[in-house]
Coordinates of C-alpha atoms in Angstrom, one line a residue:
Chain A
M18 CA 0.0 0.0 0.0
T19 CA 1.4 3.4 -1.0
D20 CA 1.1 6.5 1.1
A21 CA -1.6 7.7 -1.2
D22 CA -3.5 4.5 -0.8
F23 CA -3.2 4.6 2.9
L24 CA -4.4 8.2 2.9
M25 CA -7.4 7.2 0.8
W26 CA -8.2 4.4 3.2
V27 CA -8.1 6.5 6.3
R28 CA -10.1 9.3 4.7
G29 CA -12.7 6.9 3.3
P30 CA -13.7 3.5 4.9
A31 CA -11.8 4.0 8.1
F32 CA -13.3 7.4 8.7
N33 CA -16.8 6.1 8.0
V34 CA -16.4 3.3 10.5
A35 CA -15.0 5.6 13.1
T36 CA -17.9 8.0 12.7
V37 CA -20.4 5.2 13.0
I38 CA -18.7 3.9 16.2
L39 CA -18.5 7.4 17.6
C40 CA -22.2 8.2 17.0
A41 CA -23.5 4.8 18.0
G42 CA -21.3 4.8 21.1
I43 CA -22.5 8.2 22.3
V44 CA -26.1 7.1 21.8
I45 CA -25.5 3.9 23.8
R46 CA -23.8 5.9 26.6
I47 CA -26.6 8.4 26.8
L48 CA -29.3 5.7 26.7
E49 CA -27.5 3.8 29.5
I50 CA -28.1 6.9 31.6
F51 CA -31.6 7.8 30.8
L52 CA -32.9 4.2 30.7
M53 CA -32.1 4.0 34.4
G54 CA -34.9 6.4 35.2
R55 CA -35.5 8.3 38.3
K56 CA -38.3 8.2 40.9
P57 CA -40.6 11.2 41.0
N58 CA -40.0 13.5 44.0
L59 CA -43.0 13.6 46.3
A60 CA -41.6 16.3 48.6
E61 CA -43.2 19.7 48.0
A62 CA -40.8 21.7 45.8
R63 CA -39.4 25.0 47.1
G64 CA -37.7 26.0 43.8
S65 CA -37.4 24.9 40.2
E66 CA -35.5 21.9 39.0
M67 CA -35.2 23.4 35.5
V68 CA -33.8 26.7 36.7
G69 CA -31.4 24.9 39.1
G70 CA -30.4 22.4 36.5
L71 CA -29.7 25.0 33.7
S72 CA -27.9 27.3 36.1
T73 CA -25.5 24.5 37.3
M74 CA -24.9 23.4 33.6
L75 CA -23.7 26.9 33.0
H76 CA -22.0 27.9 36.3
R77 CA -20.1 24.7 37.1
S78 CA -17.5 25.5 34.4
L79 CA -16.1 28.1 36.8
P80 CA -15.1 27.1 40.3
D81 CA -15.7 29.3 43.4
A82 CA -12.8 31.3 44.6
G83 CA -11.8 28.9 47.4
T84 CA -11.8 25.9 45.1
F85 CA -9.8 27.8 42.5
K86 CA -7.2 28.6 45.0
R87 CA -7.0 25.0 46.3
S88 CA -7.1 23.4 42.8
S89 CA -5.5 26.1 40.7
L90 CA -3.2 23.7 38.7
T91 CA -6.1 21.4 37.9
V92 CA -8.4 24.2 36.9
I93 CA -5.9 26.3 34.8
S94 CA -4.3 23.3 33.0
G95 CA -7.8 21.9 32.3
W96 CA -9.1 25.2 30.9
V97 CA -6.0 25.7 28.8
F98 CA -6.1 22.3 27.1
H99 CA -9.9 22.3 26.6
L100 CA -9.8 25.8 25.0
G101 CA -6.7 24.8 23.1
L102 CA -8.4 21.7 21.7
F103 CA -11.4 23.8 20.8
V104 CA -9.2 26.2 18.8
V105 CA -7.1 23.6 17.0
I106 CA -10.1 21.4 16.1
F107 CA -12.7 24.0 15.2
L108 CA -10.7 27.2 14.2
F109 CA -8.0 25.7 12.0
V110 CA -8.9 26.5 8.4
P111 CA -8.1 23.0 6.9
H112 CA -10.3 21.5 9.6
I113 CA -13.1 23.9 8.8
L114 CA -13.0 22.8 5.2
V115 CA -13.5 19.2 6.3
F116 CA -16.5 20.2 8.4
E117 CA -17.8 22.3 5.5
Q118 CA -17.7 19.3 3.3
A119 CA -19.5 17.1 5.8
L120 CA -22.0 19.7 7.1
G121 CA -22.5 22.0 4.1
F122 CA -21.4 25.1 5.9
G123 CA -18.3 26.6 7.4
W124 CA -17.1 29.4 9.6
P125 CA -14.1 31.8 9.8
G126 CA -10.9 30.3 11.2
L127 CA -7.8 31.7 12.8
P128 CA -4.4 32.4 11.1
S129 CA -2.4 29.2 10.9
N130 CA 0.5 30.6 12.9
I131 CA -1.8 31.4 15.8
V132 CA -3.3 27.9 15.7
D133 CA 0.2 26.5 15.6
A134 CA 1.2 28.4 18.8
I135 CA -2.1 27.3 20.5
A136 CA -1.4 23.6 19.5
V137 CA 2.0 23.9 21.3
I138 CA 0.4 25.4 24.4
T139 CA -2.2 22.6 24.3
I140 CA 0.5 19.9 24.1
I141 CA 2.3 21.6 27.0
A142 CA -0.9 21.8 29.1
L143 CA -1.6 18.1 28.4
L144 CA 1.9 17.2 29.4
V145 CA 1.4 19.2 32.6
K146 CA -1.8 17.1 33.2
L147 CA 0.1 13.9 32.8
I148 CA 2.9 14.9 35.1
H149 CA 0.3 16.1 37.6
R150 CA -1.5 12.8 37.4
L151 CA 1.7 10.8 37.9
R152 CA 3.0 12.9 40.8
D153 CA -0.1 14.0 42.8
P154 CA -1.0 11.3 45.4
V155 CA -4.7 11.7 44.9
L156 CA -4.6 11.6 41.2
R157 CA -2.2 8.7 41.2
M158 CA -4.6 6.7 43.5
L159 CA -7.6 7.5 41.3
S160 CA -5.9 6.8 38.0
E161 CA -6.6 3.7 36.0
F162 CA -5.3 2.4 32.7
S163 CA -8.2 4.1 30.9
D164 CA -7.1 7.5 32.3
Y165 CA -3.7 7.2 30.6
L166 CA -5.3 5.8 27.5
S167 CA -7.7 8.7 27.3
W168 CA -4.8 11.1 27.8
F169 CA -2.8 9.4 25.0
V170 CA -5.6 9.4 22.4
T171 CA -6.2 13.1 23.2
I172 CA -2.7 14.3 22.8
L173 CA -1.9 12.0 19.8
P174 CA -4.0 13.9 17.2
V175 CA -2.6 17.2 18.4
V176 CA 1.0 16.0 18.1
T177 CA 0.5 14.3 14.7
G178 CA -1.4 17.3 13.4
W179 CA 1.4 19.6 14.5
L180 CA 4.0 17.4 12.9
A181 CA 1.9 17.3 9.7
F182 CA 1.5 21.0 9.7
H183 CA 5.3 21.4 9.9
R184 CA 6.0 18.4 7.6
L185 CA 8.3 16.8 10.1
G186 CA 9.4 13.2 10.1
A187 CA 7.7 11.8 7.0
P188 CA 6.3 12.7 3.5
P189 CA 3.2 14.9 3.8
P190 CA 0.6 12.2 2.6
A191 CA 1.9 9.8 5.3
L192 CA 1.8 12.5 7.9
I193 CA -1.7 13.5 7.1
A194 CA -2.8 9.9 7.0
V195 CA -1.3 9.2 10.4
H196 CA -2.9 12.3 11.8
I197 CA -6.4 11.3 10.5
L198 CA -5.8 7.8 11.8
S199 CA -5.0 9.2 15.3
V200 CA -8.2 11.2 15.1
E201 CA -10.1 8.1 14.2
L202 CA -8.6 6.3 17.2
L203 CA -9.9 9.1 19.4
M204 CA -13.3 8.9 17.8
V205 CA -13.5 5.1 18.3
L206 CA -12.4 5.3 22.0
F207 CA -14.3 8.5 22.7
P208 CA -17.7 6.9 23.8
F209 CA -16.1 4.1 25.8
T210 CA -13.7 6.1 27.9
K211 CA -14.0 9.0 30.3
L212 CA -13.8 11.2 27.1
S213 CA -17.5 10.7 26.9
H214 CA -17.8 13.2 29.7
A215 CA -18.0 15.9 26.9
F216 CA -21.6 14.7 26.5
T217 CA -22.6 13.2 29.8
L218 CA -21.4 16.1 32.0
W219 CA -24.2 18.2 30.8
I220 CA -26.6 15.6 32.1
A221 CA -24.7 15.2 35.4
R222 CA -24.6 18.9 35.9
W223 CA -28.3 19.2 35.2
Y224 CA -29.2 16.5 37.7
N225 CA -26.9 18.1 40.3
G226 CA -28.5 21.5 39.8
A227 CA -32.0 20.1 39.6
I228 CA -31.7 18.3 42.9
S229 CA -30.6 21.5 44.6
G230 CA -32.9 23.7 42.6
Y231 CA -35.9 21.7 43.7
R232 CA -34.9 22.5 47.3
G233 CA -34.5 26.2 46.5
V234 CA -30.8 26.4 46.6
R235 CA -28.2 26.9 43.8
S236 CA -25.5 24.3 43.4
Chain B
M192 CA -36.7 -10.3 57.9
S193 CA -33.5 -12.0 56.9
G194 CA -30.2 -10.9 58.4
P195 CA -27.4 -8.9 56.7
S196 CA -25.7 -10.5 53.8
F197 CA -23.4 -9.5 50.9
Q198 CA -26.1 -10.4 48.4
R199 CA -28.7 -8.3 50.1
G200 CA -26.2 -5.4 50.0
Y201 CA -25.4 -6.0 46.4
N202 CA -29.0 -6.1 45.4
A203 CA -29.7 -2.9 47.4
L204 CA -26.9 -1.1 45.5
K205 CA -28.3 -2.3 42.2
E206 CA -31.7 -0.9 43.2
E207 CA -30.3 2.4 44.3
I208 CA -28.6 3.2 41.0
D209 CA -30.7 5.6 38.9
A210 CA -30.2 8.0 36.0
P211 CA -28.4 10.6 38.1
V212 CA -26.0 8.0 39.5
A213 CA -25.3 6.7 36.0
A214 CA -24.7 10.2 34.7
F215 CA -22.4 11.0 37.6
F216 CA -20.2 7.9 37.2
S217 CA -20.2 8.3 33.4
S218 CA -18.9 11.8 33.7
C219 CA -16.1 11.4 36.3
V220 CA -12.8 12.3 34.8
H221 CA -10.7 11.4 37.9
C222 CA -9.6 15.1 38.3
G223 CA -9.4 14.7 42.1
M224 CA -10.9 18.2 42.8
C225 CA -13.4 16.6 45.2
A226 CA -10.5 15.8 47.5
E227 CA -9.8 19.5 48.2
A228 CA -13.5 20.0 49.0
C229 CA -13.6 17.4 51.7
L230 CA -12.5 18.4 55.2
F231 CA -11.4 14.8 56.0
F232 CA -8.9 15.1 53.1
T233 CA -7.8 18.7 53.7
E234 CA -7.1 18.1 57.4
T235 CA -5.3 14.7 57.0
G236 CA -3.8 14.9 53.5
D237 CA -4.7 11.2 53.1
P238 CA -5.8 10.5 49.5
K239 CA -8.1 7.7 50.7
Y240 CA -10.5 10.4 51.9
T241 CA -11.1 11.6 48.3
P242 CA -14.9 11.6 48.0
I243 CA -15.1 9.8 44.6
H244 CA -12.8 7.1 46.0
K245 CA -15.3 6.5 48.9
L246 CA -17.9 5.7 46.2
D247 CA -15.9 2.9 44.6
P248 CA -18.1 0.0 45.6
L249 CA -21.1 1.7 44.1
R250 CA -19.2 2.6 40.9
K251 CA -18.2 -1.1 40.6
V252 CA -21.8 -2.2 40.7
W253 CA -22.9 0.4 38.2
K254 CA -20.1 -0.5 35.9
Q255 CA -20.7 -4.3 35.9
E256 CA -24.4 -4.2 36.0
Y257 CA -25.4 -1.2 33.9
T258 CA -22.7 -0.5 31.3
F259 CA -22.1 -2.2 28.0
W260 CA -18.4 -2.8 28.5
G261 CA -18.9 -3.7 32.2
K262 CA -21.5 -6.3 31.4
L263 CA -19.3 -7.7 28.6
A264 CA -16.3 -7.9 30.9
K265 CA -18.4 -9.6 33.6
S266 CA -19.8 -12.2 31.1
L267 CA -16.3 -12.9 29.9
G268 CA -15.1 -13.2 33.5
I269 CA -12.3 -10.6 33.0
S270 CA -13.6 -7.9 35.4
K271 CA -13.0 -7.8 39.2
P272 CA -16.4 -8.0 40.8
L273 CA -17.4 -6.3 44.0
T274 CA -16.7 -8.5 47.1
D275 CA -17.8 -8.5 50.7
Q276 CA -14.2 -7.7 51.5
D277 CA -14.5 -4.5 49.5
L278 CA -17.4 -3.4 51.6
T279 CA -15.5 -4.2 54.8
D280 CA -12.5 -2.2 53.5
W281 CA -14.8 0.8 52.6
E282 CA -16.9 0.9 55.8
T283 CA -14.8 3.5 57.6
L284 CA -14.6 5.6 54.4
V285 CA -18.3 5.6 53.9
Y286 CA -19.4 6.2 57.5
D287 CA -16.5 7.6 59.6
S288 CA -15.0 10.1 57.1
C289 CA -18.1 11.4 55.3
T290 CA -20.7 13.6 56.9
M291 CA -22.7 13.8 53.6
C292 CA -22.2 17.5 53.9
G293 CA -22.3 17.8 50.1
R294 CA -19.4 20.3 49.7
C295 CA -17.8 17.9 47.1
S296 CA -21.1 18.0 45.2
M297 CA -20.6 21.8 44.9
V298 CA -17.1 21.6 43.6
C299 CA -17.1 18.7 41.1
P300 CA -16.5 20.3 37.6
V301 CA -18.6 17.7 35.8
G302 CA -21.4 18.1 38.3
N303 CA -21.4 14.9 40.3
D304 CA -23.6 15.0 43.4
L305 CA -21.3 12.8 45.5
A306 CA -23.3 13.2 48.7
Y307 CA -26.4 11.9 46.9
M308 CA -24.4 8.8 46.0
I309 CA -22.9 8.3 49.4
R310 CA -26.5 8.2 50.8
K311 CA -27.3 5.5 48.3
L312 CA -24.1 3.5 49.0
R313 CA -25.0 3.4 52.7
E314 CA -28.2 1.5 51.8
G315 CA -26.0 -1.4 50.5
M316 CA -23.4 -1.1 53.3
A317 CA -26.1 -1.3 56.0
V318 CA -28.0 -4.3 54.8
S319 CA -24.7 -6.2 54.1
G320 CA -23.7 -5.7 57.7
H321 CA -21.1 -3.0 57.3
A322 CA -22.6 -0.2 59.3
P323 CA -20.7 1.1 62.4
P324 CA -21.8 -0.4 65.7
G325 CA -22.5 3.1 67.2
L326 CA -25.0 3.9 64.4
V327 CA -26.5 0.4 64.6
G328 CA -27.2 1.0 68.3
A329 CA -28.7 4.4 67.7
T330 CA -30.9 3.1 65.0
R331 CA -32.1 0.2 67.2
R332 CA -32.9 2.6 70.0
A333 CA -34.8 4.9 67.6
I334 CA -37.0 1.9 66.5
N335 CA -37.5 0.3 69.9
I336 CA -37.6 3.3 72.2
G337 CA -38.4 6.1 69.8
S338 CA -35.2 8.0 70.2
P339 CA -31.6 7.3 69.2
M340 CA -30.4 8.5 72.6
G341 CA -33.1 6.4 74.4
V342 CA -35.2 9.4 75.5
K343 CA -38.6 8.3 76.5
L344 CA -41.8 10.3 77.0
P345 CA -41.4 10.6 80.8
A346 CA -38.0 12.3 80.2
L347 CA -39.7 14.8 77.8
Q348 CA -42.5 15.4 80.3
A349 CA -40.0 16.1 83.0
Q350 CA -38.3 18.6 80.8
I351 CA -41.6 20.2 79.9
R352 CA -42.5 20.6 83.6
S353 CA -39.2 22.2 84.2
V354 CA -39.5 24.6 81.3
E355 CA -43.1 25.5 82.3
A356 CA -41.8 26.3 85.8
D357 CA -39.0 28.4 84.4
T358 CA -41.0 30.4 81.9
G359 CA -44.5 30.4 83.5
L360 CA -45.8 29.3 80.1
K361 CA -47.8 26.2 79.2
V362 CA -46.1 23.8 76.8
P363 CA -49.0 22.2 74.9
L364 CA -48.9 18.5 74.6
D365 CA -51.3 16.6 72.2
V366 CA -53.5 19.5 71.4
E367 CA -55.6 19.0 68.3
N368 CA -56.3 21.4 65.4
V369 CA -53.4 23.7 66.1
D370 CA -51.3 25.3 63.3
Y371 CA -48.0 23.7 64.2
L372 CA -46.6 20.4 65.5
L373 CA -43.2 20.9 67.0
L374 CA -40.6 18.1 66.7
L375 CA -37.6 17.9 68.9
S376 CA -34.2 16.2 68.6
S377 CA -33.2 14.0 71.6
M378 CA -30.2 16.3 72.1
E379 CA -32.5 19.3 72.5
I380 CA -34.6 17.4 75.0
M381 CA -31.6 16.2 77.0
N382 CA -28.8 18.7 76.4
F383 CA -30.6 21.9 75.4
P384 CA -34.1 21.9 77.0
E385 CA -33.8 25.7 76.8
F386 CA -34.8 25.3 73.2
I387 CA -38.3 24.2 74.3
G388 CA -38.6 27.2 76.6
A389 CA -37.4 29.5 73.8
V390 CA -40.0 28.3 71.3
A391 CA -42.7 28.6 74.0
K392 CA -41.7 32.2 74.7
I393 CA -41.5 33.2 71.0
F394 CA -44.8 31.4 70.1
D395 CA -46.6 33.0 73.0
K396 CA -45.5 36.5 72.0
A397 CA -46.2 35.9 68.3
G398 CA -49.6 34.2 68.9
V399 CA -48.6 30.9 67.2
S400 CA -50.9 27.9 68.0
W401 CA -48.8 24.8 68.5
T402 CA -48.3 21.5 70.2
I403 CA -45.9 18.7 70.8
S404 CA -47.0 15.1 70.3
S405 CA -46.5 12.5 73.0
E406 CA -46.5 9.8 70.3
A407 CA -44.0 11.4 67.9
F408 CA -41.8 14.0 69.4
E409 CA -38.5 12.8 68.0
A410 CA -37.3 14.6 64.9
T411 CA -34.1 12.8 64.2
N412 CA -33.9 9.8 61.9
S413 CA -31.1 7.4 62.3
G414 CA -32.5 5.5 59.3
I415 CA -31.3 8.1 56.8
Q416 CA -27.9 8.2 58.5
I417 CA -27.2 4.5 58.6
G418 CA -28.9 4.1 55.2
V419 CA -31.9 1.8 55.8
S420 CA -34.9 3.3 54.0
D421 CA -37.3 0.9 55.6
I422 CA -36.4 2.1 59.1
A423 CA -36.2 5.7 58.0
A424 CA -39.7 5.3 56.5
E425 CA -41.1 3.8 59.7
L426 CA -39.7 6.8 61.7
V427 CA -41.2 9.3 59.3
Q428 CA -44.5 7.4 59.4
R429 CA -44.8 7.9 63.2
I430 CA -44.6 11.7 62.6
V431 CA -47.1 11.5 59.7
D432 CA -49.5 9.5 61.9
A433 CA -49.2 11.9 64.8
A434 CA -49.6 15.0 62.6
E435 CA -52.7 13.6 61.0
K436 CA -54.2 12.4 64.3
L437 CA -53.7 15.9 65.8
K438 CA -54.9 17.5 62.5
V439 CA -52.1 20.0 62.4
K440 CA -51.5 22.2 59.3
N441 CA -47.7 22.3 59.7
V442 CA -44.9 20.3 61.2
I443 CA -41.8 22.2 62.5
S444 CA -38.4 20.6 62.1
P445 CA -36.2 21.8 65.0
E446 CA -32.6 22.9 65.1
C447 CA -31.2 19.7 63.8
G448 CA -29.7 19.3 60.3
H449 CA -30.4 15.7 59.3
A450 CA -33.9 15.8 60.9
Y451 CA -34.8 18.5 58.4
M452 CA -33.5 16.4 55.5
A453 CA -35.3 13.4 56.8
I454 CA -38.8 15.0 57.2
R455 CA -38.7 17.8 54.6
W456 CA -37.0 16.2 51.6
E457 CA -36.8 12.5 52.1
G458 CA -39.9 12.0 54.2
P459 CA -42.6 11.9 51.5
N460 CA -40.4 9.8 49.3
L461 CA -39.7 7.4 52.1
V462 CA -43.4 6.8 52.9
G463 CA -44.4 6.9 49.3
K464 CA -46.9 9.7 49.4
A465 CA -47.1 13.5 49.6
F466 CA -47.8 14.9 53.0
K467 CA -51.2 16.4 53.9
F468 CA -49.3 19.0 56.0
K469 CA -46.5 21.4 55.3
V470 CA -43.0 20.8 56.8
I471 CA -41.3 24.0 57.8
H472 CA -37.9 24.5 59.5
I473 CA -38.0 26.5 62.7
L474 CA -35.7 29.2 61.1
E475 CA -38.2 29.5 58.2
L476 CA -41.0 30.0 60.6
L477 CA -39.1 32.5 62.7
D478 CA -38.2 34.5 59.6
E479 CA -41.8 34.5 58.6
L480 CA -42.8 35.8 62.0
R481 CA -40.0 38.5 61.7
S482 CA -41.2 39.6 58.2
Q483 CA -44.8 39.8 59.6
G484 CA -43.7 42.0 62.5
R485 CA -44.6 39.3 65.0
L486 CA -41.1 38.8 66.3
K487 CA -40.2 41.9 68.2
L488 CA -36.8 42.2 69.9
K489 CA -36.1 44.5 72.9
D490 CA -32.4 44.9 72.1
K491 CA -29.6 43.6 70.0
V492 CA -26.6 41.4 70.8
E493 CA -23.6 43.8 71.1
S494 CA -20.9 41.2 70.7
K495 CA -19.5 40.1 67.4
L496 CA -21.3 37.0 66.1
T497 CA -21.0 34.6 63.2
Y498 CA -23.2 31.9 61.8
H499 CA -22.3 28.2 61.1
D500 CA -24.5 26.8 58.4
P501 CA -25.6 23.3 59.3
C502 CA -25.1 21.5 55.9
Q503 CA -28.4 19.7 55.8
I504 CA -30.3 22.9 56.6
G505 CA -28.3 25.2 54.3
R506 CA -26.5 23.8 51.4
R507 CA -28.5 20.6 51.2
G508 CA -31.8 21.9 52.6
G509 CA -32.2 25.3 51.1
V510 CA -32.6 27.4 54.3
M511 CA -29.9 29.8 53.7
E512 CA -31.2 33.4 53.8
Q513 CA -33.6 33.1 56.7
P514 CA -30.9 32.8 59.5
R515 CA -29.1 35.7 58.0
H516 CA -32.3 37.9 58.0
L517 CA -32.8 37.0 61.6
L518 CA -29.1 37.5 62.6
R519 CA -29.0 41.0 61.0
E520 CA -32.0 41.9 63.1
L521 CA -30.5 40.3 66.2
A522 CA -26.8 41.2 66.2
R523 CA -25.2 44.6 65.8
D524 CA -22.0 43.0 64.5
F525 CA -22.8 39.9 62.4
V526 CA -19.9 38.7 60.3
E527 CA -19.7 35.8 57.8
M528 CA -17.0 33.1 58.0
P529 CA -14.9 32.8 54.9
E530 CA -16.6 30.5 52.5
A531 CA -19.9 30.8 54.4
G532 CA -23.3 29.8 53.0
Q533 CA -23.4 27.3 50.1
M534 CA -19.6 26.6 50.4
N535 CA -19.5 26.4 54.2
W536 CA -17.3 23.8 55.7
C537 CA -19.0 21.1 57.8
C538 CA -18.3 20.9 61.5
G539 CA -17.2 17.3 60.9
A540 CA -19.8 15.4 62.8
G541 CA -22.9 15.2 60.7
G542 CA -24.3 12.3 58.7
G543 CA -24.1 10.0 61.7
V544 CA -20.4 10.6 62.4
S545 CA -21.2 11.9 65.9
S546 CA -23.1 8.7 66.7
N547 CA -20.1 6.6 65.7
E548 CA -17.7 6.5 68.6
R549 CA -15.1 4.9 66.4
A550 CA -14.8 8.2 64.4
D551 CA -14.3 10.4 67.5
D552 CA -10.6 11.1 66.9
L553 CA -11.1 11.7 63.2
R554 CA -13.9 14.2 63.6
L555 CA -11.7 16.2 66.0
I556 CA -9.0 16.3 63.4
A557 CA -11.5 17.3 60.8
F558 CA -12.7 20.1 63.1
Q559 CA -9.5 22.0 62.4
R560 CA -11.1 23.2 59.2
K561 CA -13.8 25.0 61.2
K562 CA -11.2 26.2 63.7
S563 CA -9.2 27.8 60.8
Q564 CA -12.4 29.5 59.6
L565 CA -13.0 30.9 63.1
D566 CA -9.4 31.9 63.6
Q567 CA -9.8 34.2 60.5
I568 CA -12.7 36.2 61.8
K569 CA -12.1 36.5 65.6
V570 CA -15.7 36.5 66.9
D571 CA -17.2 36.6 70.4
G572 CA -19.8 34.0 69.7
L573 CA -20.9 31.4 67.1
V574 CA -24.6 30.9 66.4
S575 CA -25.9 27.8 64.7
A576 CA -29.2 25.9 64.2
C577 CA -28.3 22.3 64.8
S578 CA -27.8 20.7 68.2
N579 CA -25.5 18.1 66.7
C580 CA -23.2 20.8 65.2
R581 CA -23.4 22.7 68.6
I582 CA -22.3 19.7 70.6
H583 CA -19.5 18.8 68.3
I584 CA -18.3 22.4 67.8
E585 CA -18.2 22.8 71.6
D586 CA -16.2 19.6 71.8
G587 CA -13.8 20.8 69.1
L588 CA -13.4 24.2 70.7
E589 CA -12.6 22.6 74.0
H590 CA -10.2 20.2 72.4
Y591 CA -8.3 23.0 70.7
H592 CA -8.5 25.3 73.8
M593 CA -10.6 27.9 72.2
D594 CA -13.0 29.9 74.4
L595 CA -16.0 30.7 72.3
P596 CA -19.7 30.5 73.2
V597 CA -21.8 28.4 70.8
L598 CA -25.4 29.6 70.7
S599 CA -28.7 28.5 69.3
L600 CA -30.3 31.0 67.0
T601 CA -33.8 30.3 68.4
E602 CA -32.6 30.5 72.0
T603 CA -30.7 33.7 71.4
L604 CA -33.7 35.3 69.7
A605 CA -35.9 34.3 72.7
E606 CA -33.5 35.9 75.1
H607 CA -33.8 39.2 73.3
L608 CA -37.5 39.1 72.8
A609 CA -39.4 42.3 73.6
D610 CA -41.6 42.0 76.8

């Protein structure tokens, strides 16, 4: 198989399979949650579940001042790599073209040199996350194989994308193919690792806020 | 009823898992931020006190029973199933080092309500025989005698006679068709009978019609602390029966954190039907009386006061503003502790920890968090609205050689009531 054949394969059949697994996996994970159901609350409500739920969905992204002080490394590195991933995935012009092909519409991107710098910052933030996980006693105790696997499949597309952008280490078609393949690996594992929190956390936050909101208090 | 067994515990855990629990475990990213929200971790530095770690037995059951990969791994025999030994190993984490204060539930960035899950985990722990002996004893006394401290009606009647002699007021017992039925915690009856006198004085001045029931005066509910819903429901049902028999419009939850959670929020769900009466916390009622101009004070407290939010009344119960309205009226110099209100730190003895003698040393270590909050504001008095918090805070202050009066909000209001 030539580099070009390989590229065709990852852009065609492999991508289609990864997309199906990603979508089906997310549906399964969300169904696994909602099919569990919840008993109706017979206590007289003091406040609104909906208001509490929506409020927590929004507010929980920012910690209170005391928590920020105590967990500043976790919060800052988390914000940096999440925002970094958002920029490199959704605001890099070649990516927007791919989305445009799939969705039928696009949006303005950022200049490549800015995305390049943000990719480096994202890689650094993810490395900080790994070192933190390996060194902090609480994180070390909580961590399982899947935590490291999730980290690996998250950083891999950023690194391969950065290498492809700079044409480092291999001919461009091979670099692009490896980059797309690393994205497909992420897509396949996404629903079945903690990466699925990107979808489920909105449900978790809603329940948390709704439980408190019902009692008339914000969480 | 069959005795405790691992299978009963496992089945109970399976039954407890619902959509919120599934959403919470699905979302955990192992960030460890809940550790820094837990006073048992911050004051010991021991990673085992990380709240999400305390939930590991429940997580295992969720994973192997309710997830695609977990079920697959179980059927292939490649997963490590939950064992009775796991529950044994987790007993102290679930009961001794968690007050179900819910501070971790406020901090988790993905929104996990960890206290909600600890409450559920205790259901499995208790029926599998992994509850602490202190709580088992308290629960047994609550069922057999009617009070976790073994307080019987004659003891209450004696305290009522004493209060009536002190105040010159009648404390109504078993009066029908009144507006309010007052519940009491055993600690109030035995350690702080002044509370009964304070309520009698305030209600007399405000013209509130009320009574105490001789058949259901106990507000506390060991069932929700140990995690046995059947028992919790039976204790709630006694109150429901008494309230319906006396045909009262409202039931007052006294100055006790978990009692409020038990009767106000869990009560109707435990007995399986909505109440015909309203449940109101004493602080809510006092604030209502204040706003209606029926709570008139003769003077203000001159010394500098702060307020300790009992977790189950404030953060978990929703009674947050009322004590502050009352304190601003009562005290000339009312100051908040750092991180007060929704983010307040627990005293360290709620959720059954105070009934669990095995946890005595640990709760005093955890108290250092409250101590450091108090050290930062230098007050002359601490006001709270939970007898359990009061007892433990007094214990902690004595342990750390701090001289600070701990006051009941209701009692302090009564002392400053206009004649």
